[in-house]
Coordinates of C-alpha atoms in Angstrom, one line a residue:
T1 CA 91.5 59.5 199.4
V2 CA 94.4 60.0 197.0
I3 CA 92.6 62.7 195.1
S4 CA 91.7 64.5 198.4
K5 CA 95.3 64.3 199.7
A6 CA 96.8 65.5 196.4
S7 CA 94.3 68.4 196.2
A8 CA 95.3 69.5 199.7
F9 CA 98.9 69.6 198.6
I10 CA 98.0 71.5 195.4
Q11 CA 96.0 74.0 197.5
E12 CA 98.9 74.4 199.9
K13 CA 101.7 74.6 197.3
H14 CA 100.2 76.1 194.1
D15 CA 96.5 77.1 194.0
K16 CA 94.4 77.6 197.1
N17 CA 91.3 77.5 194.9
F18 CA 92.1 74.2 193.2
D19 CA 89.0 72.0 192.7
I20 CA 89.3 68.6 191.0
E21 CA 85.6 68.8 190.1
A22 CA 86.2 71.9 188.0
I23 CA 89.0 70.5 185.7
R24 CA 88.4 70.2 182.0
M25 CA 87.4 66.7 180.8
D26 CA 88.9 67.2 177.3
D27 CA 92.5 67.9 178.2
R28 CA 94.8 66.6 175.5
K29 CA 97.8 66.2 177.9
V30 CA 95.8 63.9 180.1
Y31 CA 94.7 61.7 177.2
D32 CA 98.3 61.6 175.9
L33 CA 99.5 60.4 179.3
I34 CA 96.9 57.6 179.4
S35 CA 97.5 56.6 175.8
S36 CA 101.3 56.3 176.5
G37 CA 100.6 53.7 179.1
E38 CA 102.2 55.9 181.8
T39 CA 99.4 55.0 184.2
T40 CA 101.2 53.6 187.2
G41 CA 99.1 54.9 190.2
V42 CA 96.2 55.9 187.9
F43 CA 92.9 54.5 189.2
Q44 CA 91.9 51.2 187.5
L45 CA 94.5 51.7 184.8
E46 CA 97.8 50.6 186.4
S47 CA 98.0 46.9 185.7
A48 CA 100.2 45.6 182.9
G49 CA 97.2 44.5 180.9
M50 CA 95.4 47.9 181.3
K51 CA 98.5 49.8 180.3
D52 CA 98.8 47.7 177.1
L53 CA 95.1 48.3 176.4
C54 CA 95.5 52.0 176.9
K55 CA 98.5 52.1 174.5
R56 CA 96.6 50.1 171.8
L57 CA 93.3 51.9 172.1
K58 CA 94.7 55.4 172.7
P59 CA 91.6 57.0 174.3
D60 CA 90.9 60.6 173.4
N61 CA 87.6 61.1 175.3
I62 CA 85.9 60.1 178.5
E63 CA 83.7 57.6 176.6
D64 CA 86.8 55.6 175.6
I65 CA 88.1 55.5 179.2
T66 CA 84.6 54.3 180.2
A67 CA 84.8 51.6 177.6
I68 CA 88.2 50.5 178.7
N69 CA 86.9 49.9 182.2
A70 CA 84.1 47.7 180.8
L71 CA 86.2 45.9 178.2
Y72 CA 89.1 44.8 180.4
R73 CA 87.7 41.6 181.6
P74 CA 88.1 38.0 180.5
G75 CA 84.9 37.8 178.5
P76 CA 85.4 40.7 176.2
L77 CA 89.2 40.1 175.9
G78 CA 88.6 36.4 175.0
S79 CA 85.8 37.1 172.5
G80 CA 87.6 39.4 170.2
M81 CA 85.4 42.3 171.1
V82 CA 88.4 44.4 172.3
D83 CA 90.3 43.9 169.1
D84 CA 87.2 44.9 167.0
F85 CA 86.7 47.9 169.2
I86 CA 90.3 49.1 168.7
E87 CA 90.4 48.4 164.9
I88 CA 87.1 50.3 164.3
K89 CA 88.2 53.2 166.5
H90 CA 91.4 53.7 164.5
G91 CA 89.6 53.4 161.2
R92 CA 91.2 50.1 160.2
K93 CA 87.8 48.3 160.2
Q94 CA 84.4 49.6 159.1
I95 CA 81.8 50.5 161.7
S96 CA 78.4 48.8 161.2
Y97 CA 75.1 48.7 163.0
P98 CA 72.6 45.8 163.1
F99 CA 69.9 48.4 162.2
P100 CA 70.4 52.1 161.3
Q101 CA 68.0 53.0 164.2
L102 CA 70.7 51.8 166.7
E103 CA 73.4 54.3 165.7
G104 CA 72.5 56.7 168.5
I105 CA 72.9 53.8 171.0
L106 CA 76.0 52.2 169.6
K107 CA 77.9 55.2 168.1
D108 CA 80.0 55.9 171.2
T109 CA 81.2 52.3 171.3
Y110 CA 81.9 52.0 167.5
G111 CA 78.9 49.8 166.8
I112 CA 79.9 47.2 169.5
I113 CA 77.6 46.3 172.4
V114 CA 79.6 47.1 175.6
Y115 CA 77.1 48.0 178.3
Q116 CA 74.0 46.6 179.9
E117 CA 72.1 49.8 179.3
Q118 CA 72.7 49.4 175.5
V119 CA 71.0 46.0 175.7
M120 CA 68.0 47.6 177.4
N121 CA 67.8 50.5 174.8
I122 CA 68.1 48.1 171.9
A123 CA 65.1 46.1 173.2
R124 CA 63.1 49.4 173.5
I125 CA 63.9 50.5 169.9
V126 CA 63.8 47.2 168.1
A127 CA 60.9 45.5 169.9
D128 CA 59.1 48.3 171.8
Y129 CA 60.0 47.0 175.3
S130 CA 59.2 49.3 178.2
L131 CA 62.0 50.2 180.6
G132 CA 60.7 47.7 183.1
Q133 CA 60.5 44.9 180.5
A134 CA 64.0 45.8 179.3
D135 CA 65.3 45.4 182.8
I136 CA 63.6 42.0 183.1
L137 CA 65.3 41.0 179.9
R138 CA 68.7 42.2 181.2
K139 CA 68.3 40.1 184.3
A140 CA 67.2 37.1 182.4
M141 CA 70.1 37.3 180.1
G142 CA 72.5 37.7 183.0
K143 CA 71.1 34.6 184.8
K144 CA 70.9 32.5 181.6
K145 CA 67.3 31.3 182.3
A146 CA 66.6 29.3 179.1
D147 CA 62.8 29.2 179.4
V148 CA 62.6 32.9 180.1
M149 CA 65.1 33.6 177.2
D150 CA 63.0 31.6 174.8
E151 CA 60.0 33.6 175.8
H152 CA 61.8 36.9 175.3
R153 CA 63.3 35.8 172.0
E154 CA 59.8 35.4 170.6
I155 CA 58.7 38.8 172.1
F156 CA 61.7 40.4 170.5
R157 CA 61.1 38.8 167.2
Q158 CA 57.4 39.8 167.1
G159 CA 58.3 43.4 168.1
A160 CA 60.9 43.7 165.3
I161 CA 58.3 42.4 162.8
K162 CA 55.8 44.9 164.1
N163 CA 58.4 47.7 163.6
Q164 CA 59.0 46.4 160.0
L165 CA 62.6 45.3 160.8
D166 CA 64.3 42.3 159.2
E167 CA 63.2 39.2 161.2
K168 CA 66.4 37.2 160.8
K169 CA 68.6 40.2 161.7
A170 CA 66.5 40.8 164.8
V171 CA 66.8 37.2 166.0
D172 CA 70.6 37.2 165.3
L173 CA 70.8 40.5 167.2
F174 CA 68.9 38.9 170.2
D175 CA 71.4 36.0 170.2
L176 CA 74.3 38.4 170.1
M177 CA 72.8 40.4 173.0
A178 CA 72.4 37.1 174.9
K179 CA 76.0 36.2 174.3
F180 CA 77.1 39.7 175.3
A181 CA 75.1 39.4 178.6
E182 CA 77.5 36.8 179.8
Y183 CA 80.0 39.6 180.4
G184 CA 77.9 42.7 180.3
F185 CA 78.9 45.7 182.4
N186 CA 76.6 48.5 183.5
K187 CA 77.7 51.9 182.1
S188 CA 76.9 53.9 185.2
H189 CA 79.5 51.9 187.1
A190 CA 82.1 52.2 184.3
V191 CA 81.5 56.0 184.0
A192 CA 82.2 56.5 187.7
Y193 CA 85.4 54.5 187.3
A194 CA 86.3 56.5 184.2
V195 CA 85.9 59.9 185.9
I196 CA 88.1 59.0 188.8
A197 CA 90.7 57.5 186.4
Y198 CA 90.7 60.7 184.4
Q199 CA 91.0 62.8 187.6
T200 CA 94.0 60.8 188.9
A201 CA 95.6 60.9 185.4
Y202 CA 95.1 64.7 185.4
L203 CA 96.9 65.0 188.8
K204 CA 99.8 62.8 187.5
A205 CA 100.0 64.9 184.3
Y206 CA 100.0 68.4 185.9
Y207 CA 101.0 67.9 189.6
P208 CA 103.1 64.7 189.7
A209 CA 105.0 65.4 192.9
E210 CA 101.7 66.1 194.8
F211 CA 100.0 63.1 193.1
F212 CA 102.8 60.7 194.1
A213 CA 103.1 62.1 197.7
A214 CA 99.3 61.4 198.1
L215 CA 99.6 58.0 196.5
L216 CA 102.5 57.0 198.7
S217 CA 100.8 58.3 201.8
T218 CA 97.9 55.8 201.3
E219 CA 100.4 52.9 201.1
L220 CA 102.7 53.7 204.1
N221 CA 102.8 50.1 205.2
N222 CA 103.0 48.4 201.8
A223 CA 106.7 48.3 201.0
D224 CA 106.1 46.8 197.5
K225 CA 103.7 49.5 196.5
V226 CA 105.9 52.2 198.0
T227 CA 108.9 50.9 196.0
M228 CA 106.9 50.8 192.8
Y229 CA 105.5 54.3 193.1
I230 CA 108.9 55.7 194.2
K231 CA 110.6 54.2 191.1
D232 CA 107.9 55.6 188.8
A233 CA 108.3 59.1 190.4
E234 CA 112.1 59.0 190.1
R235 CA 111.8 58.0 186.5
L236 CA 109.7 61.2 185.9
G237 CA 112.5 63.3 187.5
I238 CA 111.0 63.7 191.0
K239 CA 113.6 63.3 193.8
I240 CA 112.7 61.2 196.8
L241 CA 114.4 62.9 199.8
P242 CA 115.2 60.8 202.9
P243 CA 113.3 61.3 206.1
D244 CA 114.2 64.6 207.9
V245 CA 113.2 65.7 211.4
N246 CA 112.8 69.3 210.2
E247 CA 110.8 68.7 207.0
S248 CA 109.1 65.3 207.1
R249 CA 105.5 64.7 208.3
W250 CA 103.7 61.5 209.3
S251 CA 102.7 61.1 205.6
F252 CA 104.8 61.8 202.5
N253 CA 105.3 65.5 201.9
V254 CA 106.1 67.8 198.9
V255 CA 109.1 70.0 199.3
D256 CA 110.2 72.3 196.4
G257 CA 108.7 70.0 193.8
N258 CA 110.2 66.8 195.3
I259 CA 108.9 64.3 197.8
R260 CA 110.1 64.1 201.4
F261 CA 109.9 60.6 202.9
A262 CA 107.2 60.0 205.5
L263 CA 108.1 59.5 209.1
G264 CA 105.1 57.2 209.3
A265 CA 106.9 54.8 206.9
I266 CA 109.8 54.2 209.4
K267 CA 109.5 51.0 211.4
N268 CA 109.3 51.6 215.2
V269 CA 108.2 55.3 214.8
G270 CA 104.7 55.8 216.2
E271 CA 102.2 58.5 215.2
G272 CA 102.1 60.0 218.7
A273 CA 105.8 60.7 218.6
V274 CA 105.6 62.2 215.1
D275 CA 102.6 64.4 216.0
F276 CA 104.5 65.9 219.0
L277 CA 107.6 66.3 216.9
V278 CA 105.8 68.2 214.2
E279 CA 103.8 70.4 216.6
E280 CA 107.0 71.3 218.5
R281 CA 108.8 72.2 215.3
E282 CA 105.9 74.3 214.0
K283 CA 105.6 76.1 217.4
N284 CA 109.2 76.8 218.3
G285 CA 111.1 76.5 215.0
P286 CA 113.3 73.8 213.4
F287 CA 115.5 71.6 215.5
K288 CA 119.1 73.0 215.6
G289 CA 120.7 69.6 216.0
F290 CA 120.5 66.2 217.6
I291 CA 120.8 67.4 221.2
D292 CA 118.3 70.2 220.7
F293 CA 115.9 67.6 219.3
C294 CA 116.3 65.3 222.3
Q295 CA 115.7 68.2 224.7
R296 CA 112.5 69.4 222.9
V297 CA 110.6 66.3 222.1
D298 CA 108.6 64.1 224.5
L299 CA 111.1 61.3 225.3
R300 CA 108.2 59.2 226.6
L301 CA 106.9 59.1 223.0
S302 CA 110.2 59.5 221.2
N303 CA 112.0 56.7 223.2
K304 CA 115.3 55.2 222.5
R305 CA 114.0 52.8 219.8
V306 CA 112.2 55.7 217.9
I307 CA 115.3 57.9 217.9
E308 CA 117.6 55.1 217.0
S309 CA 115.4 54.4 213.9
L310 CA 115.4 58.1 213.0
I311 CA 119.2 58.1 213.2
K312 CA 119.7 55.0 211.1
V313 CA 117.5 56.3 208.2
G314 CA 119.3 59.7 208.1
G315 CA 116.6 61.7 209.9
F316 CA 119.3 64.0 211.4
D317 CA 121.7 64.2 208.4
D318 CA 120.7 67.8 207.5
A319 CA 120.1 69.0 211.1
E320 CA 123.3 67.7 212.6
E321 CA 127.0 67.8 211.7
L322 CA 127.8 64.6 213.6
N323 CA 127.5 61.4 211.5
R324 CA 125.0 58.6 212.1
K325 CA 127.3 56.2 213.8
T326 CA 128.5 58.9 216.2
L327 CA 124.9 59.8 217.1
L328 CA 124.1 56.1 217.8
T329 CA 127.3 55.7 219.8
N330 CA 126.3 58.6 222.1
L331 CA 122.5 58.1 222.0
E332 CA 122.2 56.9 225.7
T333 CA 124.4 59.7 226.9
V334 CA 122.5 62.4 225.1
M335 CA 119.1 61.0 226.0
S336 CA 120.1 60.8 229.7
Y337 CA 121.2 64.4 229.6
A338 CA 118.1 65.6 227.7
S339 CA 115.8 63.7 230.1
K340 CA 117.4 65.5 233.1
R341 CA 117.0 68.8 231.4
Q342 CA 113.4 68.1 230.7
E343 CA 112.8 67.0 234.3
E344 CA 114.3 70.3 235.5
R345 CA 112.2 72.3 233.1
F346 CA 109.0 70.5 234.0
S347 CA 109.5 70.7 237.7
K348 CA 110.6 74.4 237.3
Q349 CA 113.7 73.7 239.4
T350 CA 116.8 75.9 238.9
N351 CA 120.3 74.6 239.1
L352 CA 123.8 75.9 239.0
F353 CA 123.9 76.2 235.2
A354 CA 120.5 78.0 235.1
L355 CA 121.7 80.6 237.6
G356 CA 124.9 81.2 235.7
G357 CA 123.2 81.4 232.3
G358 CA 124.5 77.9 231.4
M359 CA 121.3 76.9 229.6
N360 CA 122.6 78.8 226.6
L361 CA 125.9 77.0 226.5
V362 CA 126.6 74.5 223.7
P363 CA 125.6 71.1 225.2
E364 CA 128.5 69.2 223.7
E365 CA 130.9 71.1 226.0
F366 CA 129.3 69.3 228.9
L367 CA 128.8 65.9 227.3
D368 CA 132.2 65.1 225.9
L369 CA 130.7 63.1 223.0
E370 CA 132.8 60.3 221.5
K371 CA 133.3 60.9 217.8
V372 CA 133.7 57.9 215.5
D373 CA 133.9 57.2 211.8
D374 CA 130.6 56.9 210.1
F375 CA 129.0 53.6 208.8
E376 CA 130.2 52.4 205.4
E377 CA 127.7 53.0 202.6
K378 CA 126.7 49.3 202.6
E379 CA 125.7 49.5 206.3
K380 CA 123.7 52.7 205.8
L381 CA 121.8 51.2 202.9
S382 CA 121.2 48.0 204.9
Y383 CA 119.6 50.0 207.8
E384 CA 117.4 52.0 205.3
A385 CA 116.2 48.7 203.7
E386 CA 115.5 47.3 207.1
L387 CA 113.6 50.2 208.5
L388 CA 112.0 51.8 205.4
G389 CA 111.6 48.7 203.2
I390 CA 113.4 50.6 200.4
Y391 CA 116.8 52.2 199.7
V392 CA 116.6 56.0 199.7
S393 CA 120.0 57.6 199.8
G394 CA 121.4 55.1 197.2
H395 CA 121.2 51.5 196.1
P396 CA 123.7 48.7 196.3
L397 CA 123.3 48.3 192.6
D398 CA 124.0 51.9 191.6
N399 CA 127.5 51.1 190.4
Y400 CA 126.2 48.2 188.3
R401 CA 123.5 50.1 186.4
A402 CA 125.3 50.1 183.0
L403 CA 126.4 46.5 183.4
M404 CA 122.9 45.3 184.2
D405 CA 121.5 47.0 181.2
E406 CA 124.0 45.1 179.0
L407 CA 123.6 41.7 180.6
S408 CA 119.9 41.5 181.5
S409 CA 117.0 40.7 179.2
M410 CA 115.1 43.5 180.7
N411 CA 114.4 45.4 184.0
I412 CA 112.5 43.4 186.5
R413 CA 109.6 45.9 186.4
D414 CA 109.2 45.2 182.6
V415 CA 108.7 41.4 183.2
Q416 CA 105.1 42.0 184.1
D417 CA 104.4 43.9 180.9
V418 CA 105.8 41.3 178.4
Q419 CA 103.0 40.2 176.0
G420 CA 102.4 36.6 175.1
E421 CA 101.7 33.2 176.7
G422 CA 103.7 30.2 177.8
K423 CA 107.2 30.1 179.2
R424 CA 109.9 32.6 178.2
Q425 CA 113.6 32.2 178.9
M426 CA 115.1 35.4 180.5
T427 CA 118.2 36.7 182.2
L428 CA 117.6 39.0 185.2
S429 CA 120.1 40.6 187.6
G430 CA 119.8 42.2 191.0
I431 CA 120.2 41.3 194.7
V432 CA 118.2 38.9 196.8
V433 CA 116.5 40.9 199.5
T434 CA 114.5 38.0 201.1
M435 CA 114.7 34.3 201.0
K436 CA 112.7 31.5 202.7
A437 CA 113.9 27.9 202.5
L438 CA 111.5 25.0 202.9
L439 CA 111.2 21.3 202.4
T440 CA 109.2 19.7 199.5
K441 CA 107.0 16.7 200.1
K442 CA 110.0 14.5 199.0
G443 CA 112.1 16.1 201.7
D444 CA 114.2 18.2 199.3
R445 CA 115.2 21.8 200.1
M446 CA 113.9 24.6 197.9
A447 CA 113.3 28.3 198.4
F448 CA 111.2 31.3 197.7
A449 CA 113.2 34.5 197.2
T450 CA 112.7 38.1 196.2
L451 CA 115.1 39.5 193.5
E452 CA 115.3 43.3 193.3
D453 CA 117.0 45.5 190.8
L454 CA 116.8 49.3 190.4
S455 CA 113.3 49.1 188.8
G456 CA 111.4 46.8 191.2
K457 CA 111.1 43.3 192.6
I458 CA 110.0 39.8 191.5
E459 CA 109.4 36.6 193.4
C460 CA 111.8 33.8 192.5
V461 CA 110.9 30.1 192.9
V462 CA 114.2 28.2 193.4
F463 CA 113.6 24.5 192.8
P464 CA 115.7 21.9 194.7
R465 CA 118.3 21.3 192.0
A466 CA 119.1 25.0 191.6
F467 CA 118.9 25.6 195.3
Q468 CA 121.3 22.9 196.2
E469 CA 123.9 24.3 193.7
F470 CA 123.5 28.0 194.3
E471 CA 122.3 28.3 197.9
P472 CA 125.4 30.2 199.1
L473 CA 124.8 32.9 196.5
L474 CA 121.2 33.4 197.6
K475 CA 122.0 34.6 201.2
G476 CA 121.3 38.2 200.2
G477 CA 123.0 41.5 199.4
I478 CA 125.3 40.1 196.7
P479 CA 124.9 41.5 193.1
L480 CA 123.8 38.4 191.0
I481 CA 122.8 37.5 187.5
M482 CA 120.2 34.7 187.1
E483 CA 119.2 32.7 184.0
G484 CA 115.8 31.1 184.1
E485 CA 112.3 31.3 182.9
V486 CA 109.0 33.2 183.4
N487 CA 105.6 31.8 182.9
L488 CA 103.8 34.5 181.0
S489 CA 100.4 33.0 181.9
E490 CA 100.8 33.8 185.6
D491 CA 99.7 37.0 187.2
P492 CA 101.7 38.3 188.9
R493 CA 104.6 36.6 187.1
K494 CA 107.3 34.7 189.0
F495 CA 110.9 33.9 188.0
F496 CA 112.2 30.4 188.1
P497 CA 116.1 30.6 188.1
Q498 CA 118.1 27.7 186.8
K499 CA 121.6 29.2 186.9
V500 CA 122.9 31.9 189.4
S501 CA 126.2 33.7 189.0
L502 CA 128.0 36.6 190.7
L503 CA 127.5 39.7 188.6
D504 CA 131.2 40.6 188.9
E505 CA 132.2 37.2 187.5
A506 CA 129.6 37.3 184.7
M507 CA 130.8 40.7 183.7
E508 CA 134.4 39.5 183.2
Q509 CA 133.1 36.6 181.0
K510 CA 130.6 38.5 178.9
I511 CA 131.9 42.1 178.5
E512 CA 134.0 42.3 175.4
T513 CA 134.5 46.1 175.1
V514 CA 134.7 49.1 177.4
W515 CA 133.8 52.5 175.9
I516 CA 134.8 55.8 177.4
Q517 CA 132.7 58.6 175.8
L518 CA 133.9 62.1 176.3
K519 CA 133.5 65.6 174.9
T520 CA 136.7 67.3 173.8
D521 CA 136.1 70.3 176.0
E522 CA 136.0 68.0 179.0
L523 CA 139.5 66.7 178.3
K524 CA 142.4 68.1 180.1
E525 CA 145.9 66.6 180.6
R526 CA 145.2 65.9 184.2
N527 CA 142.0 63.9 183.3
L528 CA 143.9 61.8 180.8
E529 CA 146.5 61.0 183.4
Q530 CA 143.8 60.0 185.9
I531 CA 142.1 57.8 183.4
R532 CA 145.4 56.1 182.6
Q533 CA 146.0 55.4 186.3
V534 CA 142.5 53.9 186.7
L535 CA 143.0 51.7 183.7
Q536 CA 146.3 50.4 184.9
E537 CA 144.9 49.7 188.3
N538 CA 142.4 47.4 186.7
R539 CA 144.5 45.5 184.2
G540 CA 142.8 42.6 182.4
T541 CA 142.0 41.2 179.0
V542 CA 139.2 43.5 177.7
P543 CA 140.0 46.3 175.2
V544 CA 139.1 49.9 175.9
F545 CA 137.9 52.4 173.2
L546 CA 137.9 56.1 173.6
K547 CA 135.2 58.1 171.8
L548 CA 135.7 61.8 171.6
A549 CA 132.9 64.1 170.4
S550 CA 133.0 67.8 169.5
S551 CA 130.7 70.2 167.7
T552 CA 132.2 69.2 164.4
G553 CA 132.1 65.4 164.7
H554 CA 133.6 62.6 166.7
V555 CA 136.6 60.2 166.5
T556 CA 137.0 56.7 168.0
M557 CA 140.3 55.2 169.0
E558 CA 141.4 51.9 170.6
L559 CA 143.8 52.4 173.4
G560 CA 145.8 49.3 172.6
E561 CA 147.2 46.3 174.5
D562 CA 148.9 48.4 177.2
Y563 CA 145.4 49.4 178.4
L564 CA 143.5 46.1 178.4
V565 CA 141.3 46.1 181.6
R566 CA 139.2 44.0 183.9
P567 CA 135.7 45.6 183.6
G568 CA 133.7 46.2 186.7
P569 CA 131.7 48.7 188.7
K570 CA 134.7 50.0 190.5
L571 CA 136.4 50.8 187.2
A572 CA 133.2 52.6 185.9
L573 CA 132.7 54.4 189.2
K574 CA 136.2 55.8 189.4
I575 CA 136.2 57.1 185.8
N576 CA 132.6 58.4 186.0
D577 CA 133.6 60.3 189.2
L578 CA 136.3 62.1 187.3
F579 CA 133.6 63.7 185.0
S580 CA 130.6 63.6 187.4
S581 CA 128.6 61.8 184.7
E582 CA 128.1 58.4 183.1
V583 CA 130.9 58.3 180.6
V584 CA 131.8 54.6 180.8
R585 CA 129.7 52.0 178.8
F586 CA 130.2 48.2 178.8
E587 CA 129.4 46.3 175.7
A588 CA 128.5 42.6 176.1
Q589 CA 128.9 39.7 173.7
E590 CA 126.0 38.8 171.5
A591 CA 123.9 36.1 173.0

């Protein structure tokens, strides 16, 4: 489905003759993408373990991808087969075959038995099994039937002797095949997986916007998957544009190389309303504003709840000059007016305005709309999170980005990729987006919460002692820093916080230096005066260093005791805004 949707986008936007079945299967760019572990969204290869295996193995042909699909299971991973496979592929270990005659069967898998078909062919070559007999052997090995296995071991031994092959090596090989059969995989299945994996990797490598739009469209109602794929798309430089009544469709859409958010992903917005909206837009042109929209759509489908949701997620931001709060304030007035106009149009009645040409007048002149100040940014983002399951126009943590990089052990998304076993102490930061309190069997209160940063989410298990101490901070929406542990043996991994602090407070305690990094050609007297004002408005105890760079070198200077500051996101935001870039960097104490 993803391939089909992406192909349709490519045919619409780039190449009307595009055919996924006609792509080259030896494209270096595709194998480089897979080998780098950039496989989020790639069929069968997007788990943390698969990404690690791809990076270690570095596949450079379809046979390697086929093997990855067969090897990434508990049996091969636990037996050391995977490590041998990788070492031999990269020339760090010598390839060897039980018998030279088996090279043709085992060459593609570096001398290692990976597939059930290889077992069958080894039996044919070593012991003259027919295909039918070989299949019986495969089934017997898979079911571990001891009596049947003993019988076949003897048949295999006699066949090897008949073919003048070493008897002991043959018996050892049979036992190796029997052990392999505990986790054998049929190649035909693995090849089918590998081809689809390659095709999706090709789409991601060459048409990332179309690929992600297709991928997101298949996960409309899965907020966690939508969040993960959007973060990955943004990391690759693709912008995620908010919903828009003049550009969005039911599914995610590609607009000028970026992705327009799907109307179908908005809570309370039904497919019937969207179908009518899109049909009307394509038939009679884009909507010229909010009132024009209300007059043209079917208000029985696009009812008050639907339009309210569209307003709250910014669906009219580009089509309408009035802000979101003003549209909500006047929603009933506009809908009432639009409903009457529709009734008149449907009943073909004329009125005073129609006779006088009033249908062409600007509707606002009749409605006397009440104009109010817009929602604060925090409220806008809250509505987006509620109705889309994700922040689109911004994120409550945007101003904390540099600080979180300094104070956190890693991004939340990276927690799932950490290698190893046992428990690992970590510091994570973000905001709590959901929390559910419950009682333990002993009657103590604990909670399950979801912590989100700019990269993704992780489930937090807050045990009674920590919950009792930090419950007020876990109510949601507050930037936090948490110290706790992760059990690396779990999949997916959870976080067990033991200490919770406000990010603002932690910052003051842990930041020991503020750096302002500028290019000399950016510096003007007015900029310096503005920086001085911001620093004095945020007086504290942390020193500030100014680093100036030019084409000939750079110079660093400490600003002195008159400019000690209290570091925080507001300080960073104000100075960054002066230069429209990230020029402020916080440096934390060594742990």
